[in-house]
Amino acid sequence: MNETPDPSNIGGDDVESTRTFADEILNQEEDQLSSEDQAAVDALPAGNALLIVRRGPNKGARFLLDADQITVGRHPNADVFLDDVTVSRRHAEITRSASGFSIKDLDSLNGTHYKGELVEQALLENGSELQIGKYHFTFYASSRGA
C-alpha cells in the first residue's frame, strides 16, 4: 500500500528542530555584550544604569539613566527619544529610587513589555529585557555601591 505524504508535514520535526536551534543561537548572540558595551556597563557610576538597544531600530544604541525621572517616548524632548511610530509620544517613565529603577507605562498605545509580559509598572532587574514598540533593550544597573 502506497501512502501519500502529508504536505503540511514536509520536513516535520527536522524543520522545527532547526528553527529551535537557530532561535537559541540568535538569543545567545543577543545576550552577549560587546567588549565596548561591557566596558560602558563596568564604568557606570553608582546609582546609574544603562539601556542598550539589542534589537530593533538603532541596534547598539545606549541610553544612560542618570536622573531620578526619565521620560521615554517619541516626543523630541523625551530623555530617551525613540523615533518610531510604534512608540507613543509619552510612552513610559523610568524612576530611580533607593530600591532601584522602575518603569511605568504612561497609557501608551502599544504598551510596555518587561521580561516578555505586558506591564503597567515594574521594578527593573539587572540584565532583564524591556520592550517599547519595536525597541528591545537590556537593562544594566551599576554594580558599584551607592
Coordinates of N, CA and C in Angstrom, one line a residue:
M1 N 0.8 -1.2 0.0 CA 0.0 0.0 0.0 C 0.9 1.2 0.0
N2 N 0.6 2.2 -0.9 CA 1.4 3.4 -1.1 C 0.6 4.5 -0.4
E3 N 1.3 5.2 0.6 CA 0.6 6.3 1.2 C 1.2 7.6 0.7
T4 N 0.4 8.6 0.5 CA 0.9 9.9 0.0 C 1.3 10.7 1.2
P5 N 2.5 11.3 1.2 CA 2.9 12.1 2.3 C 2.0 13.3 2.5
D6 N 1.8 13.7 3.8 CA 1.0 14.9 4.2 C 1.9 16.1 3.9
P7 N 1.4 17.0 2.9 CA 2.2 18.1 2.5 C 2.4 19.1 3.6
S8 N 1.6 19.1 4.6 CA 1.7 20.1 5.7 C 2.8 19.7 6.7
N9 N 3.3 18.4 6.6 CA 4.3 17.9 7.5 C 5.6 17.6 6.8
I10 N 5.8 18.2 5.6 CA 7.1 18.0 4.9 C 8.2 18.6 5.7
G11 N 9.2 17.8 6.0 CA 10.3 18.3 6.9 C 10.0 18.0 8.3
G12 N 8.7 18.0 8.7 CA 8.3 17.7 10.0 C 9.1 18.2 11.2
D13 N 9.5 17.2 12.0 CA 10.3 17.5 13.2 C 11.7 18.1 12.9
D14 N 12.3 17.8 11.7 CA 13.6 18.3 11.4 C 13.5 19.8 11.2
V15 N 12.5 20.3 10.6 CA 12.3 21.8 10.4 C 12.2 22.5 11.7
E16 N 11.3 21.9 12.6 CA 11.1 22.5 13.9 C 12.4 22.5 14.7
S17 N 13.1 21.4 14.7 CA 14.4 21.3 15.4 C 15.4 22.4 14.9
T18 N 15.5 22.6 13.6 CA 16.4 23.6 13.1 C 15.9 25.0 13.5
R19 N 14.6 25.2 13.5 CA 14.1 26.5 13.8 C 14.5 26.8 15.3
T20 N 14.2 25.8 16.2 CA 14.5 26.0 17.6 C 16.0 26.2 17.8
F21 N 16.9 25.5 17.1 CA 18.3 25.6 17.2 C 18.8 27.0 16.8
A22 N 18.2 27.5 15.7 CA 18.5 28.8 15.2 C 18.1 29.9 16.1
D23 N 16.9 29.8 16.7 CA 16.5 30.8 17.7 C 17.4 30.8 18.9
E24 N 17.9 29.6 19.4 CA 18.8 29.6 20.5 C 20.1 30.3 20.2
I25 N 20.6 30.1 19.0 CA 21.9 30.8 18.6 C 21.7 32.3 18.6
L26 N 20.6 32.7 18.0 CA 20.3 34.2 17.9 C 20.1 34.8 19.3
N27 N 19.4 34.1 20.2 CA 19.3 34.6 21.6 C 20.6 34.7 22.3
Q28 N 21.5 33.7 22.1 CA 22.8 33.7 22.8 C 23.6 34.9 22.3
E29 N 23.6 35.2 21.0 CA 24.3 36.3 20.4 C 23.8 37.6 21.0
E30 N 22.5 37.7 21.1 CA 21.9 39.0 21.6 C 22.2 39.2 23.1
D31 N 22.4 38.1 23.9 CA 22.6 38.2 25.3 C 24.1 38.6 25.6
Q32 N 25.0 38.4 24.6 CA 26.4 38.7 24.9 C 26.7 40.1 24.6
L33 N 27.3 40.8 25.5 CA 27.7 42.2 25.3 C 29.0 42.3 24.6
S34 N 29.1 43.3 23.7 CA 30.4 43.5 23.1 C 31.4 44.0 24.1
S35 N 32.7 44.0 23.9 CA 33.6 44.4 24.9 C 33.4 45.9 25.2
E36 N 33.0 46.7 24.1 CA 32.8 48.1 24.3 C 31.6 48.3 25.2
D37 N 30.5 47.6 25.0 CA 29.3 47.7 25.9 C 29.6 47.3 27.3
Q38 N 30.4 46.2 27.4 CA 30.8 45.7 28.8 C 31.6 46.7 29.5
A39 N 32.5 47.4 28.8 CA 33.3 48.5 29.4 C 32.4 49.6 29.9
A40 N 31.4 50.0 29.1 CA 30.4 51.0 29.4 C 29.6 50.6 30.7
V41 N 29.2 49.4 30.8 CA 28.5 48.9 31.9 C 29.4 48.9 33.2
D42 N 30.6 48.5 33.0 CA 31.6 48.4 34.1 C 31.9 49.8 34.6
A43 N 31.9 50.8 33.7 CA 32.2 52.2 34.1 C 31.1 53.0 34.7
L44 N 29.9 52.4 34.8 CA 28.7 53.2 35.3 C 29.0 53.7 36.7
P45 N 28.7 55.0 36.9 CA 28.9 55.5 38.3 C 27.8 54.9 39.2
A46 N 28.0 54.9 40.5 CA 27.0 54.3 41.4 C 25.7 55.1 41.2
G47 N 24.6 54.3 41.3 CA 23.3 54.9 41.2 C 22.8 55.1 39.8
N48 N 23.6 54.8 38.8 CA 23.2 55.0 37.4 C 22.9 53.6 36.7
A49 N 22.3 53.7 35.5 CA 22.0 52.5 34.8 C 22.1 52.8 33.3
L50 N 22.0 51.7 32.5 CA 22.2 51.8 31.1 C 21.1 51.0 30.4
L51 N 20.5 51.5 29.3 CA 19.7 50.7 28.5 C 20.4 50.6 27.1
I52 N 20.5 49.3 26.7 CA 21.2 49.1 25.4 C 20.2 48.5 24.5
V53 N 20.1 49.1 23.3 CA 19.1 48.5 22.3 C 19.8 47.2 21.7
R54 N 19.1 46.1 21.9 CA 19.6 44.8 21.5 C 19.0 44.4 20.1
R55 N 17.7 44.8 19.9 CA 17.0 44.5 18.6 C 16.1 45.7 18.3
G56 N 15.9 45.9 17.0 CA 15.1 46.9 16.5 C 15.8 48.1 16.0
P57 N 15.1 49.2 15.7 CA 15.8 50.4 15.2 C 17.0 50.8 16.2
N58 N 18.0 51.4 15.6 CA 19.2 51.9 16.4 C 19.8 50.8 17.2
K59 N 19.9 49.6 16.7 CA 20.5 48.5 17.5 C 21.9 48.9 17.9
G60 N 22.2 48.7 19.2 CA 23.5 49.0 19.7 C 23.5 50.4 20.4
A61 N 22.5 51.2 20.2 CA 22.4 52.5 20.9 C 22.4 52.3 22.4
R62 N 23.0 53.2 23.1 CA 23.0 53.2 24.6 C 22.4 54.4 25.2
F63 N 21.6 54.2 26.2 CA 20.9 55.4 26.9 C 21.3 55.3 28.4
L64 N 22.0 56.4 28.8 CA 22.4 56.5 30.2 C 21.2 56.9 31.0
L65 N 20.9 56.2 32.1 CA 19.8 56.6 33.1 C 20.5 57.1 34.3
D66 N 20.6 58.5 34.3 CA 21.4 59.1 35.4 C 20.6 60.2 36.1
A67 N 19.2 60.1 36.1 CA 18.4 61.1 36.7 C 17.3 60.3 37.5
D68 N 16.6 61.0 38.4 CA 15.6 60.4 39.2 C 14.3 60.1 38.4
Q69 N 14.1 60.9 37.3 CA 12.9 60.7 36.5 C 13.4 60.8 35.0
I70 N 13.1 59.8 34.2 CA 13.5 59.8 32.8 C 12.3 59.5 32.0
T71 N 12.0 60.3 31.0 CA 10.9 60.1 30.1 C 11.3 59.3 28.9
V72 N 10.5 58.4 28.4 CA 10.8 57.6 27.2 C 9.6 57.8 26.2
G73 N 10.0 58.1 25.0 CA 8.9 58.3 24.0 C 9.4 58.9 22.7
R74 N 8.4 59.1 21.8 CA 8.6 59.6 20.5 C 8.7 61.2 20.5
H75 N 8.4 61.8 21.6 CA 8.4 63.3 21.6 C 9.9 63.7 21.6
P76 N 10.2 64.7 20.8 CA 11.7 65.1 20.7 C 12.3 65.5 22.0
N77 N 11.5 65.9 22.9 CA 12.0 66.4 24.2 C 12.2 65.2 25.2
A78 N 11.8 64.0 24.8 CA 12.0 62.9 25.7 C 13.4 62.6 26.1
D79 N 13.7 62.2 27.3 CA 15.1 61.9 27.7 C 15.6 60.7 26.9
V80 N 14.8 59.7 26.7 CA 15.1 58.6 25.8 C 14.2 58.7 24.6
F81 N 14.7 59.3 23.5 CA 14.0 59.6 22.3 C 14.0 58.4 21.4
L82 N 12.8 57.9 21.1 CA 12.7 56.7 20.2 C 11.8 57.1 19.0
D83 N 12.5 57.3 17.9 CA 11.8 57.8 16.7 C 11.2 56.7 15.9
D84 N 10.0 56.2 16.3 CA 9.4 55.2 15.6 C 7.9 55.2 15.9
V85 N 7.0 55.0 14.9 CA 5.6 55.1 15.1 C 5.0 54.1 16.1
T86 N 5.8 53.0 16.4 CA 5.3 52.0 17.4 C 5.5 52.5 18.8
V87 N 6.1 53.7 19.0 CA 6.3 54.3 20.3 C 5.4 55.5 20.5
S88 N 4.7 55.6 21.6 CA 3.9 56.7 21.8 C 4.7 58.0 22.2
R89 N 4.2 59.1 22.0 CA 4.9 60.4 22.2 C 5.4 60.4 23.7
R90 N 4.5 60.1 24.6 CA 4.9 59.9 26.0 C 4.6 58.5 26.4
H91 N 5.5 57.6 26.2 CA 5.3 56.2 26.3 C 5.4 55.6 27.7
A92 N 6.6 56.0 28.3 CA 6.8 55.4 29.6 C 7.7 56.4 30.4
E93 N 7.8 56.1 31.7 CA 8.7 56.9 32.6 C 9.5 55.9 33.5
I94 N 10.8 56.2 33.5 CA 11.7 55.4 34.4 C 12.0 56.2 35.6
T95 N 11.9 55.6 36.8 CA 12.1 56.4 38.0 C 13.2 55.7 38.8
R96 N 14.1 56.5 39.3 CA 15.2 56.0 40.2 C 14.9 56.3 41.6
S97 N 14.9 55.2 42.5 CA 14.7 55.4 43.9 C 15.7 54.6 44.7
A98 N 15.6 54.6 46.0 CA 16.5 53.8 46.8 C 16.5 52.3 46.5
S99 N 15.3 51.8 46.1 CA 15.2 50.4 45.8 C 15.6 50.0 44.4
G100 N 16.0 51.0 43.6 CA 16.4 50.8 42.2 C 15.6 51.5 41.2
F101 N 15.7 51.0 39.9 CA 14.9 51.7 38.8 C 13.6 50.9 38.6
S102 N 12.6 51.7 38.3 CA 11.3 51.1 37.9 C 10.8 51.8 36.7
I103 N 9.9 51.1 35.9 CA 9.3 51.6 34.7 C 7.8 51.7 34.9
K104 N 7.2 52.7 34.4 CA 5.8 52.9 34.4 C 5.3 53.2 33.0
D105 N 4.4 52.4 32.5 CA 3.8 52.8 31.2 C 2.8 53.9 31.4
L106 N 2.8 54.9 30.5 CA 2.0 56.1 30.6 C 0.8 56.0 29.6
D107 N 0.1 54.9 29.7 CA -1.1 54.6 28.9 C -0.7 54.7 27.4
S108 N 0.4 54.1 27.1 CA 0.8 54.1 25.7 C -0.1 53.2 24.8
L109 N -0.1 53.4 23.5 CA -0.9 52.7 22.6 C -0.5 51.2 22.5
N110 N 0.8 50.9 22.4 CA 1.3 49.5 22.2 C 1.8 48.9 23.5
G111 N 1.8 49.6 24.6 CA 2.1 49.1 25.9 C 3.6 49.0 26.1
T112 N 4.0 48.6 27.3 CA 5.4 48.4 27.7 C 5.5 46.9 28.1
H113 N 6.5 46.2 27.6 CA 6.7 44.8 27.9 C 8.0 44.7 28.7
Y114 N 7.9 43.9 29.8 CA 9.1 43.6 30.6 C 9.2 42.1 30.8
K115 N 10.3 41.5 30.5 CA 10.5 40.1 30.5 C 9.4 39.4 29.7
G116 N 9.0 39.9 28.6 CA 8.1 39.3 27.7 C 6.6 39.5 28.1
E117 N 6.3 40.2 29.2 CA 5.0 40.4 29.7 C 4.6 41.9 29.6
L118 N 3.3 42.1 29.3 CA 2.8 43.5 29.2 C 2.7 43.9 30.7
V119 N 3.3 45.1 31.0 CA 3.2 45.6 32.4 C 2.7 47.1 32.4
E120 N 2.1 47.4 33.5 CA 1.8 48.8 33.8 C 3.0 49.5 34.5
Q121 N 3.6 48.7 35.4 CA 4.7 49.1 36.2 C 5.6 47.9 36.6
A122 N 6.9 48.1 36.7 CA 7.7 47.0 37.1 C 9.1 47.6 37.6
L123 N 9.6 46.8 38.6 CA 11.0 47.1 39.1 C 12.0 46.5 38.2
L124 N 12.9 47.2 37.6 CA 13.8 46.7 36.6 C 15.0 45.9 37.3
E125 N 15.3 44.7 36.8 CA 16.4 43.9 37.3 C 17.5 43.9 36.3
N126 N 18.7 43.8 36.8 CA 19.9 43.9 36.0 C 19.9 42.7 35.0
G127 N 20.2 43.1 33.7 CA 20.2 42.1 32.7 C 18.9 41.7 32.1
S128 N 17.8 42.3 32.5 CA 16.5 41.9 32.0 C 16.1 42.7 30.7
E129 N 15.2 42.1 30.0 CA 14.7 42.7 28.7 C 13.5 43.6 28.9
L130 N 13.6 44.7 28.2 CA 12.5 45.7 28.2 C 12.1 46.0 26.8
Q131 N 10.8 46.0 26.4 CA 10.4 46.3 25.0 C 9.5 47.4 25.0
I132 N 9.8 48.4 24.2 CA 9.0 49.6 24.0 C 8.9 49.7 22.5
G133 N 7.7 49.5 21.9 CA 7.5 49.5 20.5 C 8.4 48.4 19.9
K134 N 9.1 48.8 18.8 CA 10.0 47.8 18.1 C 11.3 47.7 18.8
Y135 N 11.6 48.5 19.8 CA 12.9 48.6 20.5 C 12.9 47.5 21.6
H136 N 13.9 46.7 21.6 CA 14.2 45.7 22.6 C 15.5 46.1 23.3
F137 N 15.4 46.4 24.6 CA 16.5 46.9 25.4 C 16.9 45.8 26.4
T138 N 18.2 45.9 26.8 CA 18.6 45.2 28.0 C 19.0 46.2 29.0
F139 N 18.5 46.0 30.3 CA 18.8 47.0 31.3 C 20.0 46.5 32.1
Y140 N 20.9 47.5 32.4 CA 22.1 47.2 33.2 C 22.2 48.3 34.3
A141 N 22.2 47.9 35.5 CA 22.4 48.8 36.6 C 23.9 48.8 37.0
S142 N 24.4 49.9 37.6 CA 25.7 49.9 38.1 C 26.0 48.9 39.2
S143 N 27.1 48.3 39.1 CA 27.5 47.3 40.2 C 28.1 48.0 41.4
R144 N 28.4 49.3 41.2 CA 29.1 50.0 42.3 C 28.0 50.4 43.4
G145 N 28.4 50.3 44.6 CA 27.5 50.7 45.7 C 27.2 52.2 45.7
A146 N 26.0 52.5 46.2 CA 25.5 53.9 46.2 C 26.3 54.7 47.2

